[in-house]
Short mmCIF file of C-alpha atoms in Angstrom, two decimals:
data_model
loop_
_atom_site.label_atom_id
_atom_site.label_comp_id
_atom_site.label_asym_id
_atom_site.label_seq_id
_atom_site.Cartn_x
_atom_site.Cartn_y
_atom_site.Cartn_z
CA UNK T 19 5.86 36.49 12.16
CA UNK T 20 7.19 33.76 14.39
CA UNK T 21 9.13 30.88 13.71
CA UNK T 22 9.68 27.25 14.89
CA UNK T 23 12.15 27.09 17.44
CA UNK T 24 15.60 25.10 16.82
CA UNK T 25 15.03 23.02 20.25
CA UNK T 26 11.84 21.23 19.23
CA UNK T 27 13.10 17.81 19.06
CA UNK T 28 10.33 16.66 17.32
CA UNK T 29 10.10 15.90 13.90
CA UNK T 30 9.12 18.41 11.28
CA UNK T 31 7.25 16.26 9.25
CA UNK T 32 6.14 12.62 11.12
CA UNK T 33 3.67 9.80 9.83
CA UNK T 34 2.96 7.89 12.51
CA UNK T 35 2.82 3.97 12.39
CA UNK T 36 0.61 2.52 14.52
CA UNK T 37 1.41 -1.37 15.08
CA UNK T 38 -1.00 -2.27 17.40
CA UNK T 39 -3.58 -1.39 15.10
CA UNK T 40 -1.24 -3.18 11.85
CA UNK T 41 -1.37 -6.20 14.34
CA UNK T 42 -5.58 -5.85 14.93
CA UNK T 43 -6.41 -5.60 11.06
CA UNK T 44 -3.96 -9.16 10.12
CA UNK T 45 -5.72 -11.04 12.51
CA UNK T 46 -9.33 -9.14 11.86
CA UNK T 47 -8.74 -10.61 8.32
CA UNK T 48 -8.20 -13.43 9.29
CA UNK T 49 -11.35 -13.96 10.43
CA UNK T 50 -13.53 -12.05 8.13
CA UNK T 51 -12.01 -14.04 4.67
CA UNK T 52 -11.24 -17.56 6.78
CA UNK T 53 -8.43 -18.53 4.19
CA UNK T 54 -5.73 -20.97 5.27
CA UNK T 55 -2.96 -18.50 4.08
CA UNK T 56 -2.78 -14.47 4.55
CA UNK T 57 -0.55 -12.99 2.60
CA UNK T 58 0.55 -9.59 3.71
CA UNK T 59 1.58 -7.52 0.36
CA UNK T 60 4.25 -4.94 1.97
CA UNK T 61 5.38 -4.19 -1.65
CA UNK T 62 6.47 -0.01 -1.79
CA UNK T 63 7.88 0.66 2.10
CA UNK T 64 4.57 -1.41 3.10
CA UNK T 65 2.04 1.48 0.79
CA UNK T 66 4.50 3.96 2.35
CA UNK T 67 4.20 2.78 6.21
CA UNK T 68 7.83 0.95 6.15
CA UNK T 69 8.25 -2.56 5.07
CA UNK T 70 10.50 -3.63 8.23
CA UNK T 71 8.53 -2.25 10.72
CA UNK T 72 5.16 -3.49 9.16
CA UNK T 73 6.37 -7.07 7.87
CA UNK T 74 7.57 -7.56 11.37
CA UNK T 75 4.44 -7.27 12.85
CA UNK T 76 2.58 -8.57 10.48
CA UNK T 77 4.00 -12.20 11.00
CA UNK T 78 4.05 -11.72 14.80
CA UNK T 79 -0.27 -11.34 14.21
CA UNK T 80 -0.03 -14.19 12.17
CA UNK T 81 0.56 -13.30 8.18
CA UNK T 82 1.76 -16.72 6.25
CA UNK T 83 3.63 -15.10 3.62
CA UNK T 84 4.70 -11.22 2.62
CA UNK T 85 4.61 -10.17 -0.82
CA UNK T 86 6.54 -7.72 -2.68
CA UNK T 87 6.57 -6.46 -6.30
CA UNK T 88 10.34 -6.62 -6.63
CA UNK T 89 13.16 -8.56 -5.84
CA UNK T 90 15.12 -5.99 -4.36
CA UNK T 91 12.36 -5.65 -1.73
CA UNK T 92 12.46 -9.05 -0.75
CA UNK T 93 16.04 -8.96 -0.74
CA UNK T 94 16.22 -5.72 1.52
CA UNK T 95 13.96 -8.06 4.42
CA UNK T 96 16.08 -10.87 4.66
CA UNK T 97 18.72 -8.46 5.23
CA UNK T 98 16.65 -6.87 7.86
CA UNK T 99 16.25 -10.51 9.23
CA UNK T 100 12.66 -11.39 8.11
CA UNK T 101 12.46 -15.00 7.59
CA UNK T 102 9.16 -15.67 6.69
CA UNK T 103 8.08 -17.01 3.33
CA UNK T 104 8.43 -14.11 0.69
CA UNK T 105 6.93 -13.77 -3.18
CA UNK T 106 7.75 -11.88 -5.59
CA UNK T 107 6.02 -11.59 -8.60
CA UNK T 108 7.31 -8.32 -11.21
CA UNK T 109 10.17 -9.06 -12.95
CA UNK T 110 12.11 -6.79 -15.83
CA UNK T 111 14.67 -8.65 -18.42
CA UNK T 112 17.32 -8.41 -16.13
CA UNK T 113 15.69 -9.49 -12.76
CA UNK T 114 18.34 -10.36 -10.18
CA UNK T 115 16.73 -14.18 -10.11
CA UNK T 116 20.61 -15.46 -8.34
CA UNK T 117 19.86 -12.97 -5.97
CA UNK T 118 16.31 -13.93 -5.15
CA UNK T 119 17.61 -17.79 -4.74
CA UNK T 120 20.05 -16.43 -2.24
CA UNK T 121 18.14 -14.84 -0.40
CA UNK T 122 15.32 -17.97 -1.00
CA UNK T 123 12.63 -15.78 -2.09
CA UNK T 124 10.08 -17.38 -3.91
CA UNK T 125 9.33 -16.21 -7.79
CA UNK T 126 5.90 -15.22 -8.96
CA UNK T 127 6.94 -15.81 -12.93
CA UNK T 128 4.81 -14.97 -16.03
CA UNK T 129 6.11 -16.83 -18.56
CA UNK T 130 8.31 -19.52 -19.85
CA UNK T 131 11.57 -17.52 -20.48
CA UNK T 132 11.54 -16.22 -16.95
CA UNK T 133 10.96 -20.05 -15.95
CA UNK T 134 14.29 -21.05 -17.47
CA UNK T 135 16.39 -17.95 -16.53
CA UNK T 136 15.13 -18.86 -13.18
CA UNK T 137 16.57 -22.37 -13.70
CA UNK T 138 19.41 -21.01 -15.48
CA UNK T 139 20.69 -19.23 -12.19
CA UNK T 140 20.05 -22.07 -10.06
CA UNK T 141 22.24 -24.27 -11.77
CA UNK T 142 24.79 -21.94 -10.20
CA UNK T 143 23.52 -22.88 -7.00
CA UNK T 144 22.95 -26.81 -6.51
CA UNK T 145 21.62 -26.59 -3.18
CA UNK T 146 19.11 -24.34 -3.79
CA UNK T 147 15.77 -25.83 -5.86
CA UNK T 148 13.88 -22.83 -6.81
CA UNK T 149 10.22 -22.34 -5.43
CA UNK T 150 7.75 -20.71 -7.95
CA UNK T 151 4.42 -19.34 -8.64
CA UNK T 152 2.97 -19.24 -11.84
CA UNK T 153 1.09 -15.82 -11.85
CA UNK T 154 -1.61 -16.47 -14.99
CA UNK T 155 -3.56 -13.24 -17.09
CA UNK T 156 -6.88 -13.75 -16.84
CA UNK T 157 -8.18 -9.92 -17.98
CA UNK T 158 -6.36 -7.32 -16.37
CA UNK T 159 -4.19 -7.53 -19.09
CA UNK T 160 -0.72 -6.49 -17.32
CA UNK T 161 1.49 -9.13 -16.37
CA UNK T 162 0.75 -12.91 -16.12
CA UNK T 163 1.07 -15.18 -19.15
CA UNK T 164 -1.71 -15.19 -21.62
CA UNK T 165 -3.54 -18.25 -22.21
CA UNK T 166 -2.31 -18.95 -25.40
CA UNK T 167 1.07 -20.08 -23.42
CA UNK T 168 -0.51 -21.99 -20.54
CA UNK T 169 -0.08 -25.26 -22.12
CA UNK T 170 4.26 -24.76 -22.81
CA UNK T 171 4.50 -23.12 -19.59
CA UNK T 172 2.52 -25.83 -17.72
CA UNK T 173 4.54 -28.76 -19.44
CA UNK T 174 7.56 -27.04 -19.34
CA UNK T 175 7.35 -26.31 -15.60
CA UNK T 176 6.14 -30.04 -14.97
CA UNK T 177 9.37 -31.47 -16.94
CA UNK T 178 11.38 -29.34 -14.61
CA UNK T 179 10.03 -30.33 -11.44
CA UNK T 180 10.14 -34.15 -12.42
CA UNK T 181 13.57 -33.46 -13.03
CA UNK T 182 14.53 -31.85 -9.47
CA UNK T 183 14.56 -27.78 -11.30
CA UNK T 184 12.15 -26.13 -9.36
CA UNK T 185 9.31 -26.92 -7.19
CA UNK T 186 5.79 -25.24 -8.51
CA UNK T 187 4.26 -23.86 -5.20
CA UNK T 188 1.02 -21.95 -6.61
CA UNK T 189 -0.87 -20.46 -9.57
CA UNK T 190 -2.39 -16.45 -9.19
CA UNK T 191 -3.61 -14.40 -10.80
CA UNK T 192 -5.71 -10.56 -10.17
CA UNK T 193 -9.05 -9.32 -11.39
CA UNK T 194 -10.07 -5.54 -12.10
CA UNK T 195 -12.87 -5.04 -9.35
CA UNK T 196 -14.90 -3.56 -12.42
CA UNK T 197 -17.87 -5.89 -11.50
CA UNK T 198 -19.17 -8.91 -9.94
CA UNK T 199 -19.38 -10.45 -13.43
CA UNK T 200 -16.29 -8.97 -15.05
CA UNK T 201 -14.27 -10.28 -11.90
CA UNK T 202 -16.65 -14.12 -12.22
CA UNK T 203 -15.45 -13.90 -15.92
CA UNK T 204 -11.42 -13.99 -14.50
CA UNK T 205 -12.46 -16.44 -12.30
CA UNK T 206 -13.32 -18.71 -14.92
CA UNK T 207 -10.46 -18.26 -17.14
CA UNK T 208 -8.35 -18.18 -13.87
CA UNK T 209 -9.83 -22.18 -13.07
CA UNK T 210 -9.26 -22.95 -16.89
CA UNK T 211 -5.14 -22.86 -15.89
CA UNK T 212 -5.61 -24.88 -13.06
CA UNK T 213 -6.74 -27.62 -14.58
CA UNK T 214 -4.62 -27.07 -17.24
CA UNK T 215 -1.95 -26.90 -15.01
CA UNK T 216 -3.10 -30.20 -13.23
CA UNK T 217 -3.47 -31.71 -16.48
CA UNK T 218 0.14 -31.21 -17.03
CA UNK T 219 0.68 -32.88 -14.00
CA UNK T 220 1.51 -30.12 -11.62
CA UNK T 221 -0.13 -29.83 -8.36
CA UNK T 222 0.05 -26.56 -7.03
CA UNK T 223 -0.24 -25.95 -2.97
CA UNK T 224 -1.68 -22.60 -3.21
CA UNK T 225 -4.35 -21.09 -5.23
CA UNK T 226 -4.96 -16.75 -5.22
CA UNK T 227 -6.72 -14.79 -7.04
CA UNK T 228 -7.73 -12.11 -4.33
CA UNK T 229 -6.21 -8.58 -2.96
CA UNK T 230 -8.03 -6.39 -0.78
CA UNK T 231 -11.28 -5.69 -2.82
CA UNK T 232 -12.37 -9.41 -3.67
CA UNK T 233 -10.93 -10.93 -0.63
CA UNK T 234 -13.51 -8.51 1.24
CA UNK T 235 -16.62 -7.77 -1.41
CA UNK T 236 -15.84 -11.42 -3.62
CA UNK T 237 -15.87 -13.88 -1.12
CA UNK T 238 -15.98 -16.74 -4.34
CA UNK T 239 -13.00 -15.59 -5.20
CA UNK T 240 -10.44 -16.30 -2.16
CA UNK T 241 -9.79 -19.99 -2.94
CA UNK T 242 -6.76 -20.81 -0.63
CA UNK T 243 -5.05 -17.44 0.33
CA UNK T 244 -5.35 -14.16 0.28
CA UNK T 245 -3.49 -11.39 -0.93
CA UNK T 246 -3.86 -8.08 1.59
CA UNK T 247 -2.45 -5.07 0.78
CA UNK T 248 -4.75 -1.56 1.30
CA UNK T 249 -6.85 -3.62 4.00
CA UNK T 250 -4.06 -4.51 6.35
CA UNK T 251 -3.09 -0.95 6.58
CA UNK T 252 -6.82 -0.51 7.64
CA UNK T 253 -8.56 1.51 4.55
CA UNK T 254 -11.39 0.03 2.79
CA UNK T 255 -10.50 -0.58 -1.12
CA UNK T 256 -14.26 0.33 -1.81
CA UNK T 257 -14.81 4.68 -3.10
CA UNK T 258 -16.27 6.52 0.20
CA UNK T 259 -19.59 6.88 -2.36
CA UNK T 260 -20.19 2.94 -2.35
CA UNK T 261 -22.07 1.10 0.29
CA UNK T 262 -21.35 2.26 4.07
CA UNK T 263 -21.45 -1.71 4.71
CA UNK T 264 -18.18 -1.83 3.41
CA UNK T 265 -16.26 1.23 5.07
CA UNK T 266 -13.20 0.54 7.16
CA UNK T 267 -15.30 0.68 10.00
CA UNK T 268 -17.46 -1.61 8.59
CA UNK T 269 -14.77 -4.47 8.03
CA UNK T 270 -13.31 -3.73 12.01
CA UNK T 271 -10.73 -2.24 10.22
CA UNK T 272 -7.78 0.78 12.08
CA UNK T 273 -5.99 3.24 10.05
CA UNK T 274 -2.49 2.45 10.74
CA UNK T 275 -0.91 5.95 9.25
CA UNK T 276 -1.44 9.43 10.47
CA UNK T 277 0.79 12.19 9.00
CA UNK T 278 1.16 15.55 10.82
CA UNK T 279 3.77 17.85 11.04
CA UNK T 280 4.81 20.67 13.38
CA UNK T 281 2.86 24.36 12.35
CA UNK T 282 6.50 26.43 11.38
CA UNK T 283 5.27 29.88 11.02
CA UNK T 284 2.48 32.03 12.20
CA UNK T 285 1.77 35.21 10.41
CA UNK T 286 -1.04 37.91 10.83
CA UNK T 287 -2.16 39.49 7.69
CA UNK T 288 -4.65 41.83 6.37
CA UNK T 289 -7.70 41.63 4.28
CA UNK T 290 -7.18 40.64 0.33
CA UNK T 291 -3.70 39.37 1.09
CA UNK T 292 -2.55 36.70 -1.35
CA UNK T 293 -1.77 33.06 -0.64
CA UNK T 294 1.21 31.53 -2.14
CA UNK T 295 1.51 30.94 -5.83
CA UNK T 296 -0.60 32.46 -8.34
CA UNK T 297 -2.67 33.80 -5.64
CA UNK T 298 -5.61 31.56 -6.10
CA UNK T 299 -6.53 32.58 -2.48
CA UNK T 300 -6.94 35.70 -1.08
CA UNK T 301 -7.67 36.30 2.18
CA UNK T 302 -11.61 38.02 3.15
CA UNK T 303 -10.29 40.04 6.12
CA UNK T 304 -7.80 39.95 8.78
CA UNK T 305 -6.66 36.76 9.86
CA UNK T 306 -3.96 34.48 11.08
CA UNK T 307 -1.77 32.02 8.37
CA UNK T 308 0.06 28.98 9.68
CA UNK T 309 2.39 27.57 7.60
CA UNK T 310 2.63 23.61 7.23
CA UNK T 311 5.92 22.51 6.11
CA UNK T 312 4.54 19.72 3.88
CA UNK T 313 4.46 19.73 0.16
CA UNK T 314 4.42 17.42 -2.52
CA UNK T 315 7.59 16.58 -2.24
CA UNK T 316 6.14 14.94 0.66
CA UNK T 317 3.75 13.54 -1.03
CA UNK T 318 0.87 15.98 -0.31
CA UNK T 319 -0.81 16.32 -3.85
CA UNK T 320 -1.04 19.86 -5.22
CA UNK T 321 -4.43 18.69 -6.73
CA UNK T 322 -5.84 19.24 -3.30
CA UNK T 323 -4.72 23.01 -2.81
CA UNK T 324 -7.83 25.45 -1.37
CA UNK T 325 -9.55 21.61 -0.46
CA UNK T 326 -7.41 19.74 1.52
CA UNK T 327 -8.29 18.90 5.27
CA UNK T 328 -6.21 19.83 8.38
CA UNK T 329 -6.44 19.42 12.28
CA UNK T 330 -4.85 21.99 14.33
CA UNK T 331 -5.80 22.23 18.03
CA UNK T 332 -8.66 20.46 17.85
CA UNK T 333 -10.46 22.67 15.10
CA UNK T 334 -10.96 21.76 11.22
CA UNK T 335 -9.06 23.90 8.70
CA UNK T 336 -8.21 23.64 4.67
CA UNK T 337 -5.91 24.36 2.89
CA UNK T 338 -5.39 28.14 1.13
CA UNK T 339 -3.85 28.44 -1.84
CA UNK T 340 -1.73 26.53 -3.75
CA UNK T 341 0.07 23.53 -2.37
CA UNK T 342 3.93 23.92 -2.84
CA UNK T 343 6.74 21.47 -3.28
CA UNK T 344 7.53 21.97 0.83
CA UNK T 345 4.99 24.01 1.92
CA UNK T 346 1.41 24.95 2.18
CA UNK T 347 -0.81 27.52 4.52
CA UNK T 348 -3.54 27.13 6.55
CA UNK T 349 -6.24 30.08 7.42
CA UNK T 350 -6.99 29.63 10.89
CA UNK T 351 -8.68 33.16 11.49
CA UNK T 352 -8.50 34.37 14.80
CA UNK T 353 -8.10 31.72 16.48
CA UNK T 354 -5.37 30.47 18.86
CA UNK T 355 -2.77 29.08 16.63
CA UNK T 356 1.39 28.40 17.53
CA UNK T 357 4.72 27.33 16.15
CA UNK T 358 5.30 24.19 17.24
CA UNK T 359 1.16 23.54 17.29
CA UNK T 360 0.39 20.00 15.41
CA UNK T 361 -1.06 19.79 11.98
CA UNK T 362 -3.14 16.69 11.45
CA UNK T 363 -3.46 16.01 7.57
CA UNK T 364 -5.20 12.14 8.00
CA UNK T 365 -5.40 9.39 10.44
CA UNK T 366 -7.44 7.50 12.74
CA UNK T 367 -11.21 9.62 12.48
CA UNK T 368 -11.75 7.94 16.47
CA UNK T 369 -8.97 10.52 17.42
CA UNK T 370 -10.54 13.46 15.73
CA UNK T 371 -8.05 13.38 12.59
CA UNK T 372 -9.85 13.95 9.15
CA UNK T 373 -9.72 10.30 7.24
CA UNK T 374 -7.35 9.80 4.29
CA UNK T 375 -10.05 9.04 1.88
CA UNK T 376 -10.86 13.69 2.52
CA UNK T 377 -7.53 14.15 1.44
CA UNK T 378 -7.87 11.35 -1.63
CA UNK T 379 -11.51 13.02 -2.72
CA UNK T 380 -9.95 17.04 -2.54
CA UNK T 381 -6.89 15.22 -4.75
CA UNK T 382 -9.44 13.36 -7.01
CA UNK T 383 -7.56 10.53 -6.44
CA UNK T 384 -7.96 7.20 -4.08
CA UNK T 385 -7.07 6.26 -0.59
CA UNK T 386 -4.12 3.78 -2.04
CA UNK T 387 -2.08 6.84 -3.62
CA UNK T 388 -2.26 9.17 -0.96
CA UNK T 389 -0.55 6.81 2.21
CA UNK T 390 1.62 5.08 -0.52
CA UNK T 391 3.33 8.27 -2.07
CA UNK T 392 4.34 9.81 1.56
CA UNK T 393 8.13 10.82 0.78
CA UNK T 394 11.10 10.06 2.10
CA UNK T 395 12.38 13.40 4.49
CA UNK T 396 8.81 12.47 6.41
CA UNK T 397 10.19 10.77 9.50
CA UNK T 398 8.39 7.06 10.09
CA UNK T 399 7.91 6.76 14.19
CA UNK T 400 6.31 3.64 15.07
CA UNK T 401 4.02 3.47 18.18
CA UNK T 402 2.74 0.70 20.09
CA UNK T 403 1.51 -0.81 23.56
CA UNK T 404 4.26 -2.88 24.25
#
């Protein structure tokens, strides 16, 4: 058995961020949905590619806005110096709202308690007049305020602006990408609050009801931005079984990830040798094991043990066995196979890497899990031209 050696300076475990190709898919967007605003969703470290990195060149292509779930991930780009316009849009009952002022991050808000605490916490602040989104449910039945409340939120929010409160910037809302009529059907409710809204006497700048999916198979529904997440990281939101027409390649679209890491161990063995735990591989004859130090602790699912792809020297492996928390094996036979050798899990398929989308089918899960849940000791190197 061999191991790696201590002088690799390398890391262990790398996904590499390609920003040239972040930089080709904003502005590829851009022309494919034509909106007047792109916003660039870099909510969870960016789906796991880092939020600095990929918010930074996502304005320099040309993103509007960035959006985050959370506050605290607005918060933690202004502090990285991002100035352009941010939303935020989840909120628990003790949202940091003073902080989001501070930091002038503009509130998506579902509902007409958050609307006052947001006022609440800029009375604090006299300088500051809050800018908010109202984000409205329309059938996807998680956050957004039900119908029933449009008409208090809508006057309450139009009292408050008359009055100098807070500024309404937008409504938004999300469909389910169930169908073409299910996501028509949240359209309809969706225009119901607008003029609702502009019955009230609120006149909202920007309309969205679109992420990834509808901005690219909906084009009814894009009004007057766009909200890109999955896309803008170049995978297509559609299943790999769907229509080829609307495949990464397709849309002109770049993975931006690849995750490798560095083979640690090589190991002969002999025939019916076991495979990590249980044993739910054993080997058919002699052969050569490289060991992968990835795991789901990493974020490699265990679901994809004996399935999942690899790249190693040019030549197409799987994995044997079970997946473990920081580890898996690879049976590469007899062939030619080193410590220190790469081990390609998923990247760009024009380089020879096996797409994410293998990895998400051997995992029975979808493209947006696999890049998003890469873990933390996985070292982030960003690449590009210039």
């Amino acid at each position: 058995m061999t191991t790696v050696s201590e002088h690799d300076d390398r890391p262990t475990r790398e996904a590499i961020i390609d920003l040239d190709a972040l930089r080709h898919n904003v502005r590829r967007l851009r022309e494919v949905t034509g909106v007047g605003e792109l916003i660039v969703v870099v909510k969870a470290d960016a789906y796991g590619h880092g939020a600095e990195a990929i918010a930074r060149a996502a304005v320099e292509a040309g993103a509007d806005r960035l959006g985050v779930a959370d506050i605290t991930e607005g918060v933690a780009l202004r502090a990285a110096g991002i100035t352009a316009p941010i939303l935020a849009w989840l909120h628990g009952p003790h949202a940091a709202f003073g902080a989001a002022l501070d930091a002038g991050i503009d509130l998506g808000l579902s509902s007409v308690a958050q609307l006052h605490r947001v006022i609440a916490a800029a009375r604090d602040r006299p300088s500051v007049v809050p800018v908010v989104q109202f984000k409205l449910e329309t059938g996807l039945s998680r956050n957004g305020a039900a119908e029933a409340d449009w008409p208090e939120l809508f006057q309450a929010a139009a009292a408050a602006e008359a009055a100098g409160l807070v500024r309404v910037d937008g409504l938004f809302s999300h469909v389910s990408n169930t169908s073409t009529a299910d996501d028509r059907a949240a359209a309809v409710r969706f225009e119901r609050g607008v003029a609702l809204a502009t019955e009230a006497g609120l006149a909202p700048r920007s309309l969205h009801l679109a992420a990834s999916a509808a901005a690219l198979g909906e084009p009814f529904l894009r009004y007057d931005a766009v909200r890109l997440g999955l896309a803008v990281y170049g995978l297509s939101p559609f299943e790999p079984t769907e229509d080829a027409g609307r495949s990464a390649d397709a849309f002109g679209l770049r993975p931006v990830m690849s995750l490798r890491a560095t083979v640690a161990a090589v190991r002969r063995v002999e025939p019916g040798t076991g495979v990590s735990y249980d044993y739910s591989y054993r080997t058919s004859a002699a052969t050569t094991l490289a060991l992968i130090p990835l795991g789901y602790a990493d974020g490699v699912p265990r679901s994809a043990s004996n399935a999942g792809p690899v790249v190693i020297n040019g030549r197409r492996y799987r994995v044997c066995g079970r997946i473990a928390m920081d580890q898996f094996v690879v049976d590469v036979g007899d062939d030619a196979v080193a410590v220190g050798d790469d081990a390609v899990l998923f990247g760009d398929p024009a380089s020879g890497a096996p797409r994410v989308e293998e990895w998400a089918e051997a995992a029975g899960t979808i493209n947006y899990e696999l890049v998003t849940r890469i873990g933390p000791r996985v070292v982030r190197t960003t690449r590009e031209r210039s």
